[in-house]
Coordinates of N, CA and C in Angstrom, one line a residue:
M1 N 0.8 -1.2 0.0 CA 0.0 0.0 0.0 C 0.9 1.3 0.0
L2 N 0.5 2.2 -0.8 CA 1.2 3.5 -0.9 C 1.0 4.2 0.4
S3 N 2.0 4.9 0.9 CA 2.0 5.7 2.1 C 2.0 7.2 1.8
V4 N 0.9 7.9 2.1 CA 0.9 9.4 1.9 C 2.0 10.0 2.8
E5 N 2.2 9.5 4.0 CA 3.2 10.0 4.9 C 4.6 10.0 4.2
N6 N 4.9 8.8 3.6 CA 6.2 8.7 2.9 C 6.3 9.6 1.7
I7 N 5.2 9.8 1.0 CA 5.3 10.7 -0.1 C 5.6 12.1 0.4
N8 N 4.9 12.6 1.4 CA 5.1 13.9 2.0 C 6.5 14.1 2.5
A9 N 7.1 13.0 3.0 CA 8.5 13.1 3.5 C 9.5 13.4 2.5
E10 N 9.2 13.1 1.2 CA 10.2 13.3 0.1 C 9.9 14.5 -0.7
L11 N 8.7 15.2 -0.5 CA 8.3 16.3 -1.3 C 9.0 17.6 -0.8
N12 N 9.4 18.4 -1.8 CA 9.9 19.8 -1.4 C 9.2 20.8 -2.3
T13 N 7.9 20.5 -2.7 CA 7.1 21.5 -3.5 C 6.5 22.5 -2.6
K14 N 6.1 23.6 -3.3 CA 5.4 24.7 -2.5 C 3.9 24.5 -2.6
F15 N 3.4 24.0 -3.7 CA 2.0 23.9 -3.8 C 1.5 22.5 -4.4
L16 N 2.4 21.9 -5.2 CA 2.0 20.7 -5.8 C 1.9 19.5 -4.8
A17 N 0.8 18.8 -4.9 CA 0.6 17.6 -4.0 C 0.5 18.0 -2.6
R18 N 0.2 19.2 -2.3 CA 0.1 19.6 -0.8 C -1.3 19.1 -0.3
K19 N -2.1 18.7 -1.2 CA -3.3 17.9 -0.9 C -3.3 16.6 -1.6
I20 N -3.2 15.5 -0.9 CA -3.1 14.2 -1.5 C -4.4 13.4 -1.2
I21 N -5.1 13.0 -2.3 CA -6.3 12.1 -2.1 C -5.9 10.7 -2.5
Y22 N -5.8 9.8 -1.5 CA -5.4 8.5 -1.7 C -6.6 7.6 -1.8
L23 N -6.7 6.8 -2.9 CA -7.8 5.8 -3.0 C -7.2 4.4 -3.2
P24 N -7.5 3.5 -2.3 CA -6.9 2.2 -2.5 C -7.2 1.5 -3.8
E25 N -8.4 1.8 -4.4 CA -8.8 1.3 -5.7 C -9.8 2.3 -6.3
T26 N -9.7 2.5 -7.6 CA -10.6 3.3 -8.3 C -10.6 2.9 -9.8
S27 N -11.6 3.3 -10.5 CA -11.6 3.0 -12.0 C -10.6 3.8 -12.7
S28 N -10.5 5.1 -12.4 CA -9.6 6.0 -13.1 C -9.3 7.2 -12.3
T29 N -8.0 7.5 -12.1 CA -7.7 8.7 -11.3 C -8.1 10.0 -12.0
N30 N -8.1 10.0 -13.3 CA -8.5 11.2 -14.0 C -10.0 11.4 -13.8
T31 N -10.8 10.3 -13.9 CA -12.3 10.5 -13.6 C -12.5 11.0 -12.2
E32 N -11.8 10.5 -11.2 CA -11.9 10.9 -9.9 C -11.5 12.4 -9.7
A33 N -10.5 12.8 -10.4 CA -10.0 14.2 -10.4 C -11.1 15.1 -10.7
W34 N -11.8 14.8 -11.8 CA -12.9 15.8 -12.3 C -14.0 15.9 -11.2
K35 N -14.2 14.8 -10.5 CA -15.2 14.9 -9.4 C -14.8 15.8 -8.3
Y36 N -13.5 15.7 -8.0 CA -13.0 16.6 -6.9 C -12.9 18.1 -7.4
I37 N -12.7 18.3 -8.6 CA -12.7 19.6 -9.2 C -14.0 20.3 -9.0
E38 N -15.1 19.5 -9.2 CA -16.4 20.0 -9.0 C -16.7 20.4 -7.6
D39 N -15.9 19.8 -6.7 CA -16.1 20.2 -5.3 C -15.1 21.3 -4.9
K40 N -14.4 21.9 -5.9 CA -13.5 23.0 -5.7 C -12.3 22.6 -4.9
T41 N -11.7 21.5 -5.2 CA -10.5 21.1 -4.5 C -9.4 22.0 -4.8
M42 N -8.3 22.0 -4.1 CA -7.3 23.0 -4.2 C -6.3 22.8 -5.4
N43 N -5.8 23.8 -6.0 CA -4.8 23.8 -7.1 C -3.6 22.9 -6.7
G44 N -3.2 22.0 -7.6 CA -2.1 21.2 -7.4 C -2.4 19.9 -6.7
S45 N -3.7 19.6 -6.4 CA -4.1 18.4 -5.7 C -3.6 17.2 -6.5
L46 N -3.3 16.1 -5.7 CA -2.9 14.8 -6.3 C -3.9 13.7 -6.0
I47 N -4.3 13.0 -7.0 CA -5.2 11.8 -6.8 C -4.3 10.6 -7.1
I48 N -4.3 9.7 -6.2 CA -3.4 8.5 -6.4 C -4.1 7.3 -5.9
T49 N -3.8 6.2 -6.6 CA -4.4 4.9 -6.2 C -3.4 3.8 -6.3
D50 N -3.7 2.7 -5.5 CA -2.9 1.5 -5.6 C -3.3 0.6 -6.7
Y51 N -4.6 0.8 -7.1 CA -5.1 -0.1 -8.2 C -6.1 0.6 -9.0
Q52 N -5.8 0.9 -10.3 CA -6.7 1.5 -11.2 C -7.3 0.4 -12.1
T53 N -8.6 0.3 -12.1 CA -9.2 -0.9 -12.7 C -9.6 -0.6 -14.2
S54 N -9.8 0.7 -14.5 CA -10.2 1.0 -15.9 C -9.5 2.3 -16.4
G55 N -8.2 2.2 -16.3 CA -7.3 3.4 -16.7 C -7.5 3.7 -18.2
K56 N -7.4 5.0 -18.4 CA -7.6 5.5 -19.8 C -6.2 5.9 -20.4
G57 N -6.0 5.6 -21.6 CA -4.8 6.0 -22.4 C -5.3 7.0 -23.5
R58 N -4.3 7.4 -24.3 CA -4.6 8.2 -25.5 C -5.4 7.4 -26.5
R59 N -6.1 8.1 -27.4 CA -6.9 7.5 -28.5 C -7.8 6.4 -28.0
K60 N -8.4 6.6 -26.8 CA -9.4 5.8 -26.2 C -8.9 4.4 -25.9
N61 N -7.6 4.2 -25.8 CA -7.0 3.0 -25.4 C -7.1 2.8 -23.9
A62 N -7.1 1.5 -23.5 CA -7.1 1.2 -22.0 C -5.6 1.3 -21.5
W63 N -5.5 1.6 -20.2 CA -4.2 1.6 -19.6 C -4.2 0.5 -18.5
S64 N -3.4 -0.6 -18.7 CA -3.4 -1.6 -17.7 C -2.5 -1.3 -16.5
S65 N -2.9 -1.7 -15.3 CA -2.1 -1.6 -14.2 C -2.3 -2.8 -13.3
F66 N -1.3 -3.1 -12.4 CA -1.4 -4.3 -11.6 C -1.4 -3.8 -10.1
P67 N -2.3 -4.4 -9.3 CA -2.4 -3.9 -7.9 C -1.0 -3.8 -7.2
G68 N -0.7 -2.7 -6.6 CA 0.5 -2.5 -5.8 C 1.8 -2.5 -6.5
K69 N 1.7 -2.4 -7.8 CA 3.0 -2.5 -8.6 C 3.2 -1.1 -9.3
S70 N 2.2 -0.5 -9.8 CA 2.3 0.7 -10.6 C 2.3 2.0 -9.8
L71 N 2.6 3.1 -10.6 CA 2.2 4.4 -10.1 C 1.2 4.9 -11.0
T72 N -0.1 5.1 -10.5 CA -1.1 5.7 -11.3 C -1.7 6.9 -10.6
F73 N -1.6 8.0 -11.1 CA -2.0 9.2 -10.4 C -2.4 10.4 -11.4
S74 N -3.1 11.4 -10.8 CA -3.5 12.5 -11.6 C -3.2 13.8 -10.8
I75 N -2.8 14.8 -11.5 CA -2.5 16.1 -11.0 C -3.6 17.1 -11.4
I76 N -4.1 17.9 -10.5 CA -5.1 18.9 -10.9 C -4.5 20.3 -10.9
L77 N -4.6 20.9 -12.1 CA -4.1 22.3 -12.2 C -5.2 23.2 -12.7
F78 N -5.4 24.3 -11.9 CA -6.3 25.4 -12.4 C -5.3 26.2 -13.2
A79 N -5.4 26.1 -14.5 CA -4.3 26.4 -15.4 C -4.2 27.8 -15.9
K80 N -5.0 28.7 -15.3 CA -5.0 30.1 -15.7 C -3.6 30.7 -15.7
D81 N -2.8 30.4 -14.7 CA -1.4 31.0 -14.6 C -0.5 30.3 -15.6
Y82 N -0.9 29.2 -16.2 CA 0.0 28.4 -17.1 C -0.6 28.3 -18.5
S83 N -1.5 29.2 -18.8 CA -2.2 29.0 -20.1 C -1.3 29.1 -21.3
S84 N -0.2 29.8 -21.2 CA 0.7 29.8 -22.3 C 1.4 28.5 -22.5
K85 N 1.4 27.6 -21.5 CA 2.1 26.3 -21.6 C 1.1 25.1 -21.8
L86 N -0.2 25.4 -22.0 CA -1.1 24.3 -22.1 C -0.8 23.3 -23.2
S87 N -0.3 23.8 -24.4 CA 0.0 23.0 -25.5 C 1.2 22.1 -25.3
I88 N 2.1 22.5 -24.4 CA 3.3 21.7 -24.1 C 3.3 21.0 -22.8
F89 N 2.1 20.9 -22.2 CA 2.0 20.1 -20.9 C 2.5 18.7 -21.1
P90 N 2.2 18.0 -22.2 CA 2.7 16.6 -22.4 C 4.2 16.6 -22.4
L91 N 4.8 17.6 -23.0 CA 6.3 17.7 -23.0 C 6.9 17.9 -21.6
L92 N 6.3 18.9 -21.0 CA 6.7 19.3 -19.6 C 6.6 18.1 -18.7
T93 N 5.5 17.4 -18.8 CA 5.2 16.3 -17.9 C 6.2 15.2 -18.2
G94 N 6.5 14.9 -19.5 CA 7.5 13.9 -19.8 C 8.8 14.1 -19.3
I95 N 9.3 15.4 -19.4 CA 10.6 15.7 -18.8 C 10.6 15.5 -17.3
S96 N 9.6 15.9 -16.7 CA 9.5 15.7 -15.2 C 9.6 14.3 -14.8
I97 N 9.0 13.4 -15.6 CA 9.0 12.0 -15.2 C 10.5 11.4 -15.5
V98 N 11.0 11.8 -16.6 CA 12.4 11.3 -16.9 C 13.4 11.8 -15.8
N99 N 13.3 13.1 -15.5 CA 14.2 13.6 -14.5 C 14.0 13.1 -13.1
G100 N 12.7 12.9 -12.8 CA 12.4 12.3 -11.5 C 12.9 10.9 -11.3
I101 N 12.7 10.1 -12.3 CA 13.2 8.7 -12.2 C 14.7 8.7 -12.1
L102 N 15.4 9.5 -12.9 CA 16.8 9.6 -12.9 C 17.4 10.0 -11.5
S103 N 16.7 11.0 -11.0 CA 17.3 11.5 -9.7 C 16.9 10.6 -8.5
S104 N 15.9 9.8 -8.6 CA 15.5 8.9 -7.5 C 16.1 7.6 -7.6
I105 N 16.3 7.0 -8.7 CA 16.8 5.6 -8.8 C 17.9 5.5 -9.9
Y106 N 18.3 6.6 -10.5 CA 19.5 6.6 -11.4 C 19.3 5.7 -12.6
I107 N 18.1 5.6 -13.1 CA 17.8 4.9 -14.4 C 17.4 5.9 -15.4
Q108 N 18.0 5.9 -16.6 CA 17.7 6.9 -17.6 C 16.6 6.3 -18.5
T109 N 15.5 7.0 -18.5 CA 14.4 6.6 -19.4 C 14.4 7.7 -20.6
G110 N 13.5 7.5 -21.5 CA 13.5 8.4 -22.6 C 12.0 8.8 -23.0
L111 N 11.9 9.6 -24.0 CA 10.6 10.1 -24.4 C 10.3 9.8 -25.9
K112 N 9.0 9.4 -26.1 CA 8.6 9.3 -27.5 C 7.4 10.2 -27.7
W113 N 7.4 11.0 -28.8 CA 6.3 12.0 -29.0 C 5.0 11.3 -29.2
P114 N 3.9 11.9 -28.6 CA 3.9 13.1 -27.7 C 4.0 12.8 -26.2
N115 N 3.7 11.5 -25.8 CA 3.5 11.4 -24.4 C 3.9 10.0 -23.8
D116 N 4.8 9.3 -24.5 CA 5.2 8.0 -24.0 C 6.5 8.0 -23.3
I117 N 6.6 7.3 -22.2 CA 7.9 7.1 -21.5 C 8.5 5.8 -21.9
M118 N 9.7 5.8 -22.3 CA 10.3 4.6 -22.9 C 11.5 4.2 -22.1
L119 N 11.8 2.9 -22.2 CA 12.9 2.2 -21.5 C 13.3 1.1 -22.4
S120 N 14.6 1.1 -22.9 CA 15.0 0.0 -23.8 C 14.1 -0.1 -25.0
R121 N 13.6 1.0 -25.5 CA 12.8 1.1 -26.6 C 11.4 0.4 -26.4
K122 N 11.1 0.2 -25.2 CA 9.7 -0.3 -24.8 C 9.0 0.7 -24.0
K123 N 7.7 0.6 -24.0 CA 6.9 1.6 -23.2 C 6.8 1.2 -21.8
M124 N 7.2 2.1 -20.9 CA 7.0 1.9 -19.5 C 6.1 2.9 -18.8
G125 N 5.6 3.8 -19.6 CA 4.6 4.8 -19.0 C 4.0 5.7 -20.0
G126 N 2.9 6.3 -19.6 CA 2.2 7.2 -20.5 C 1.5 8.3 -19.8
I127 N 1.1 9.3 -20.6 CA 0.5 10.5 -20.0 C -0.8 10.8 -20.8
L128 N -1.9 11.1 -20.0 CA -3.2 11.5 -20.6 C -3.6 12.8 -20.0
I129 N -3.7 13.9 -20.9 CA -4.0 15.2 -20.4 C -5.4 15.6 -20.9
E130 N -6.2 16.0 -20.0 CA -7.6 16.4 -20.3 C -7.8 17.9 -19.8
S131 N -8.3 18.7 -20.6 CA -8.6 20.1 -20.2 C -10.0 20.6 -20.5
K132 N -10.5 21.4 -19.6 CA -11.9 22.0 -19.8 C -11.9 23.4 -19.3
L133 N -12.9 24.1 -19.8 CA -13.1 25.5 -19.3 C -14.2 25.4 -18.3
L134 N -13.9 25.8 -17.1 CA -14.9 25.9 -16.0 C -15.0 27.3 -15.5
D135 N -16.2 27.9 -15.6 CA -16.4 29.3 -15.2 C -15.4 30.2 -16.0
N136 N -15.2 29.8 -17.3 CA -14.3 30.6 -18.2 C -12.8 30.5 -17.8
N137 N -12.5 29.6 -16.9 CA -11.1 29.4 -16.5 C -10.6 28.0 -16.9
P138 N -9.4 27.8 -17.5 CA -8.9 26.5 -17.9 C -8.6 25.7 -16.7
V139 N -9.0 24.4 -16.7 CA -8.6 23.5 -15.7 C -8.1 22.2 -16.4
T140 N -7.0 21.7 -15.9 CA -6.3 20.6 -16.6 C -6.1 19.5 -15.6
V141 N -6.3 18.3 -16.0 CA -6.0 17.1 -15.3 C -4.9 16.3 -16.0
I142 N -3.8 16.1 -15.4 CA -2.7 15.4 -16.0 C -2.6 14.0 -15.4
G143 N -3.0 13.0 -16.2 CA -3.0 11.6 -15.7 C -1.7 10.9 -16.1
I144 N -1.1 10.2 -15.2 CA 0.2 9.5 -15.4 C 0.1 8.1 -15.0
G145 N 0.5 7.2 -15.8 CA 0.7 5.8 -15.5 C 2.1 5.3 -15.7
L146 N 2.7 4.7 -14.7 CA 4.1 4.3 -14.9 C 4.2 2.8 -14.3
N147 N 4.9 2.0 -15.1 CA 5.2 0.6 -14.7 C 6.4 0.6 -13.8
I148 N 6.3 0.3 -12.6 CA 7.4 0.4 -11.6 C 7.9 -1.0 -11.3
N149 N 7.1 -1.8 -10.6 CA 7.6 -3.1 -10.0 C 6.9 -4.3 -10.7
E150 N 6.2 -4.1 -11.9 CA 5.6 -5.2 -12.6 C 6.7 -6.2 -13.1
Q151 N 6.2 -7.4 -13.2 CA 7.0 -8.5 -13.9 C 6.3 -8.8 -15.2
I152 N 7.0 -9.5 -16.1 CA 6.4 -9.8 -17.4 C 5.0 -10.5 -17.2
V153 N 4.9 -11.4 -16.3 CA 3.7 -12.2 -16.1 C 2.5 -11.3 -15.7
N154 N 2.8 -10.0 -15.2 CA 1.7 -9.1 -14.9 C 1.0 -8.4 -16.1
F155 N 1.7 -8.4 -17.2 CA 1.2 -7.7 -18.4 C 0.2 -8.6 -19.2
P156 N -0.8 -8.0 -19.7 CA -1.7 -8.8 -20.7 C -0.9 -9.2 -21.9
N157 N -1.2 -10.4 -22.5 CA -0.5 -10.9 -23.6 C -0.4 -9.9 -24.7
S158 N -1.4 -9.0 -24.9 CA -1.4 -8.1 -26.0 C -0.3 -7.0 -26.0
I159 N 0.3 -6.8 -24.8 CA 1.3 -5.8 -24.7 C 2.7 -6.3 -24.2
K160 N 2.8 -7.6 -23.9 CA 4.0 -8.2 -23.4 C 5.2 -7.9 -24.2
N161 N 5.1 -7.8 -25.5 CA 6.3 -7.7 -26.3 C 6.8 -6.2 -26.5
H162 N 5.9 -5.3 -26.1 CA 6.4 -3.9 -26.2 C 6.2 -3.0 -25.0
A163 N 6.0 -3.7 -23.8 CA 5.9 -3.0 -22.6 C 7.0 -3.5 -21.6
T164 N 7.4 -2.6 -20.7 CA 8.4 -3.0 -19.7 C 8.1 -2.2 -18.4
S165 N 8.9 -2.5 -17.4 CA 8.8 -1.8 -16.1 C 10.3 -1.5 -15.7
L166 N 10.4 -0.6 -14.7 CA 11.7 -0.4 -14.1 C 12.3 -1.6 -13.5
S167 N 11.4 -2.5 -12.9 CA 11.8 -3.7 -12.2 C 12.3 -4.7 -13.3
I168 N 11.6 -4.9 -14.4 CA 12.0 -5.8 -15.4 C 13.4 -5.4 -15.9
Y169 N 13.6 -4.1 -16.2 CA 14.8 -3.6 -16.7 C 16.0 -3.8 -15.7
S170 N 15.8 -3.6 -14.5 CA 16.9 -3.5 -13.5 C 17.0 -4.8 -12.6
K171 N 16.0 -5.6 -12.6 CA 15.9 -6.8 -11.7 C 15.9 -6.4 -10.3
K172 N 15.3 -5.2 -10.0 CA 15.2 -4.7 -8.6 C 13.8 -4.3 -8.4
Q173 N 13.4 -4.1 -7.1 CA 12.2 -3.6 -6.7 C 12.4 -2.1 -6.1
F174 N 11.4 -1.2 -6.4 CA 11.7 0.2 -6.0 C 10.6 0.7 -5.1
N175 N 11.0 1.8 -4.4 CA 10.1 2.5 -3.5 C 9.3 3.5 -4.4
R176 N 8.0 3.2 -4.5 CA 7.2 4.0 -5.4 C 7.0 5.4 -4.9
E177 N 6.9 5.5 -3.6 CA 6.7 6.9 -3.0 C 7.8 7.8 -3.3
R178 N 9.0 7.3 -3.3 CA 10.2 8.1 -3.5 C 10.2 8.6 -5.0
I179 N 9.9 7.6 -5.9 CA 9.9 8.0 -7.3 C 8.8 9.0 -7.6
L180 N 7.6 8.8 -7.0 CA 6.5 9.8 -7.2 C 6.9 11.2 -6.7
A181 N 7.5 11.2 -5.5 CA 7.8 12.5 -4.9 C 8.8 13.3 -5.8
E182 N 9.8 12.6 -6.3 CA 10.8 13.2 -7.2 C 10.2 13.7 -8.5
I183 N 9.3 13.0 -9.0 CA 8.6 13.4 -10.3 C 7.8 14.7 -10.0
L184 N 7.1 14.7 -8.8 CA 6.4 15.9 -8.5 C 7.3 17.1 -8.2
N185 N 8.4 16.9 -7.6 CA 9.4 18.0 -7.3 C 9.9 18.5 -8.6
E186 N 10.2 17.7 -9.6 CA 10.6 18.1 -10.9 C 9.5 18.9 -11.6
F187 N 8.3 18.4 -11.5 CA 7.2 19.0 -12.2 C 7.0 20.4 -11.8
E188 N 7.0 20.7 -10.5 CA 6.8 22.1 -10.1 C 7.9 23.0 -10.6
V189 N 9.1 22.5 -10.7 CA 10.3 23.3 -11.2 C 10.0 23.6 -12.7
M190 N 9.6 22.5 -13.4 CA 9.4 22.7 -14.9 C 8.3 23.7 -15.2
L191 N 7.3 23.8 -14.4 CA 6.2 24.7 -14.6 C 6.6 26.1 -14.8
Y192 N 7.7 26.5 -14.3 CA 8.2 27.9 -14.3 C 9.3 28.1 -15.3
K193 N 9.7 27.1 -16.1 CA 10.7 27.3 -17.1 C 10.1 27.8 -18.4
D194 N 10.9 28.5 -19.1 CA 10.5 29.1 -20.4 C 10.2 28.0 -21.4
T195 N 9.3 28.2 -22.3 CA 8.9 27.2 -23.3 C 10.1 26.7 -24.1
D196 N 11.0 27.7 -24.5 CA 12.2 27.3 -25.3 C 13.1 26.3 -24.5
E197 N 13.2 26.5 -23.2 CA 14.0 25.6 -22.4 C 13.3 24.2 -22.3
I198 N 12.0 24.2 -22.2 CA 11.3 22.9 -22.1 C 11.4 22.1 -23.4
I199 N 11.3 22.8 -24.5 CA 11.5 22.1 -25.8 C 12.9 21.6 -26.0
T200 N 13.9 22.3 -25.6 CA 15.3 21.9 -25.7 C 15.5 20.6 -24.8
L201 N 15.0 20.6 -23.6 CA 15.1 19.5 -22.7 C 14.4 18.3 -23.2
W202 N 13.2 18.5 -23.8 CA 12.4 17.4 -24.3 C 13.2 16.7 -25.5
E203 N 13.6 17.6 -26.4 CA 14.4 17.0 -27.6 C 15.6 16.3 -27.1
K204 N 16.3 16.7 -26.1 CA 17.5 16.1 -25.6 C 17.1 14.7 -25.1
N205 N 15.9 14.5 -24.5 CA 15.5 13.2 -24.0 C 14.7 12.3 -25.0
C206 N 14.4 12.8 -26.2 CA 13.6 12.1 -27.2 C 14.5 11.0 -27.8
I207 N 13.9 9.8 -27.8 CA 14.7 8.6 -28.3 C 14.7 8.5 -29.8
H208 N 14.0 9.4 -30.5 CA 13.9 9.3 -32.0 C 14.1 10.7 -32.7
N209 N 14.7 11.6 -32.0 CA 15.0 12.9 -32.6 C 16.0 12.7 -33.7
N210 N 15.8 13.3 -34.9 CA 16.6 13.2 -36.1 C 16.8 11.8 -36.6
S211 N 15.7 10.9 -36.3 CA 15.7 9.6 -36.8 C 14.5 9.3 -37.7
C212 N 14.6 8.3 -38.5 CA 13.5 7.9 -39.4 C 12.4 7.3 -38.6
V213 N 11.2 7.7 -38.8 CA 10.0 7.2 -38.1 C 8.9 7.0 -39.1
S214 N 7.9 6.1 -38.7 CA 6.7 6.0 -39.4 C 5.6 6.8 -38.6
F215 N 4.9 7.6 -39.3 CA 3.9 8.4 -38.6 C 2.5 8.2 -39.1
H216 N 1.6 7.9 -38.2 CA 0.2 7.7 -38.6 C -0.7 8.8 -38.1
S217 N -1.3 9.5 -39.0 CA -2.2 10.6 -38.7 C -3.4 10.7 -39.6
E218 N -4.6 10.8 -39.1 CA -5.8 10.9 -39.8 C -5.9 9.8 -40.9
N219 N -5.7 8.5 -40.5 CA -5.8 7.4 -41.4 C -4.8 7.4 -42.5
K220 N -3.7 8.2 -42.4 CA -2.6 8.2 -43.4 C -1.3 7.8 -42.7
K221 N -0.4 7.2 -43.5 CA 0.9 6.8 -42.9 C 1.9 7.6 -43.7
Y222 N 2.9 8.2 -43.0 CA 4.0 8.9 -43.6 C 5.3 8.3 -43.0
N223 N 6.3 8.3 -43.9 CA 7.7 7.9 -43.5 C 8.5 9.2 -43.6
G224 N 9.3 9.5 -42.6 CA 10.1 10.7 -42.6 C 11.1 10.7 -41.5
I225 N 11.7 11.9 -41.4 CA 12.7 12.1 -40.3 C 12.2 13.0 -39.3
F226 N 12.2 12.6 -38.0 CA 11.6 13.4 -37.0 C 12.6 14.6 -36.7
Q227 N 12.1 15.8 -36.8 CA 13.0 17.0 -36.7 C 12.7 17.8 -35.5
G228 N 12.2 17.2 -34.4 CA 12.0 17.9 -33.2 C 10.6 18.5 -33.1
I229 N 10.4 19.4 -32.3 CA 9.0 20.0 -32.1 C 9.1 21.5 -32.1
G230 N 8.0 22.1 -32.4 CA 7.8 23.6 -32.4 C 7.4 24.1 -31.1
E231 N 7.3 25.4 -30.9 CA 6.9 25.9 -29.6 C 5.5 25.7 -29.3
D232 N 4.7 25.2 -30.2 CA 3.3 24.8 -29.9 C 3.2 23.3 -29.5
G233 N 4.4 22.6 -29.5 CA 4.4 21.2 -29.2 C 4.1 20.3 -30.3
Y234 N 3.9 20.8 -31.5 CA 3.6 20.0 -32.7 C 4.9 19.3 -33.2
A235 N 4.7 18.1 -33.7 CA 5.9 17.3 -34.2 C 6.3 17.9 -35.6
R236 N 7.6 18.0 -35.8 CA 8.1 18.4 -37.1 C 8.7 17.3 -37.8
I237 N 8.2 16.8 -38.9 CA 8.7 15.7 -39.6 C 9.1 16.0 -41.1
K238 N 10.3 15.7 -41.5 CA 10.8 15.9 -42.8 C 10.3 14.8 -43.7
I239 N 9.4 15.1 -44.7 CA 8.9 14.2 -45.6 C 9.1 14.7 -47.0
N240 N 9.9 13.9 -47.8 CA 10.2 14.3 -49.1 C 10.8 15.7 -49.2
E241 N 11.8 15.9 -48.3 CA 12.5 17.2 -48.2 C 11.7 18.4 -47.7
N242 N 10.4 18.2 -47.3 CA 9.6 19.2 -46.8 C 9.3 19.0 -45.3
I243 N 9.3 20.0 -44.5 CA 9.0 19.9 -43.1 C 7.5 20.0 -42.9
K244 N 6.8 19.0 -42.4 CA 5.4 19.1 -42.1 C 5.2 19.0 -40.6
K245 N 4.2 19.8 -40.1 CA 3.9 19.8 -38.7 C 2.6 19.1 -38.4
F246 N 2.6 18.3 -37.3 CA 1.5 17.5 -36.9 C 1.1 17.8 -35.4
S247 N -0.1 18.0 -35.1 CA -0.5 18.3 -33.8 C -0.8 17.0 -33.0
S248 N -1.1 15.9 -33.7 CA -1.4 14.6 -33.1 C -1.0 13.5 -34.1
G249 N -1.0 12.3 -33.5 CA -0.6 11.2 -34.4 C 0.1 10.1 -33.6
L250 N 0.5 9.1 -34.3 CA 1.2 7.9 -33.6 C 2.5 7.7 -34.3
I251 N 3.6 7.7 -33.6 CA 4.9 7.4 -34.1 C 5.3 5.9 -33.8
T252 N 5.7 5.2 -34.8 CA 6.3 3.9 -34.6 C 7.8 4.0 -35.1
L253 N 8.6 3.2 -34.4 CA 10.1 3.3 -34.6 C 10.6 2.1 -35.4

């Protein structure tokens, strides 16, 4: 079971996760977050669970988690103060995860556009960001799922070949509270960095920058060279000597 006390002991944030809502089991931390927002919960609140039964991924995919093994949590941001960064929240969040894992357990993970956390070219985590206007103010819920202590046997057959965990990679078990706290510490720092710096950091940690990729967008497939991202967070892909920008899509390596 996750310990709120142990998370707090590792936190050095000013506002992020200063309210932690721990749920032993829930369908989706993002779904729960929106319920708490309706009750006017405080900015920076954290919703976390030991077992997410119906987690949501991008493109309406399911996100699988195993009881007591994963980190599945959501951050609530009343985003008026960060409205200029809304389009790059996936990038900012990804950097925070990579930096938090590195600083807590010294394992270097990587990023795949727009929101996958990668380890040994397999997926170990993902990000789902949902935003709404409430009373004319932007509110954002940032959902994060990370495979920490899972073993291969814990994964559904459909993802065993392209999913991994920190434990599978290292043959060790990890303190989830410490990893979570370091990610949150990094996230609060990243919130106040300039967009240009965030983009530079993201590209530095991208596992396919300046590499050939296949890109699927709007039922079309393109082959090209990934040329980084613009200040709007859009992917820049060189296709037949022309740079094209994409706001969404799926990259395969």
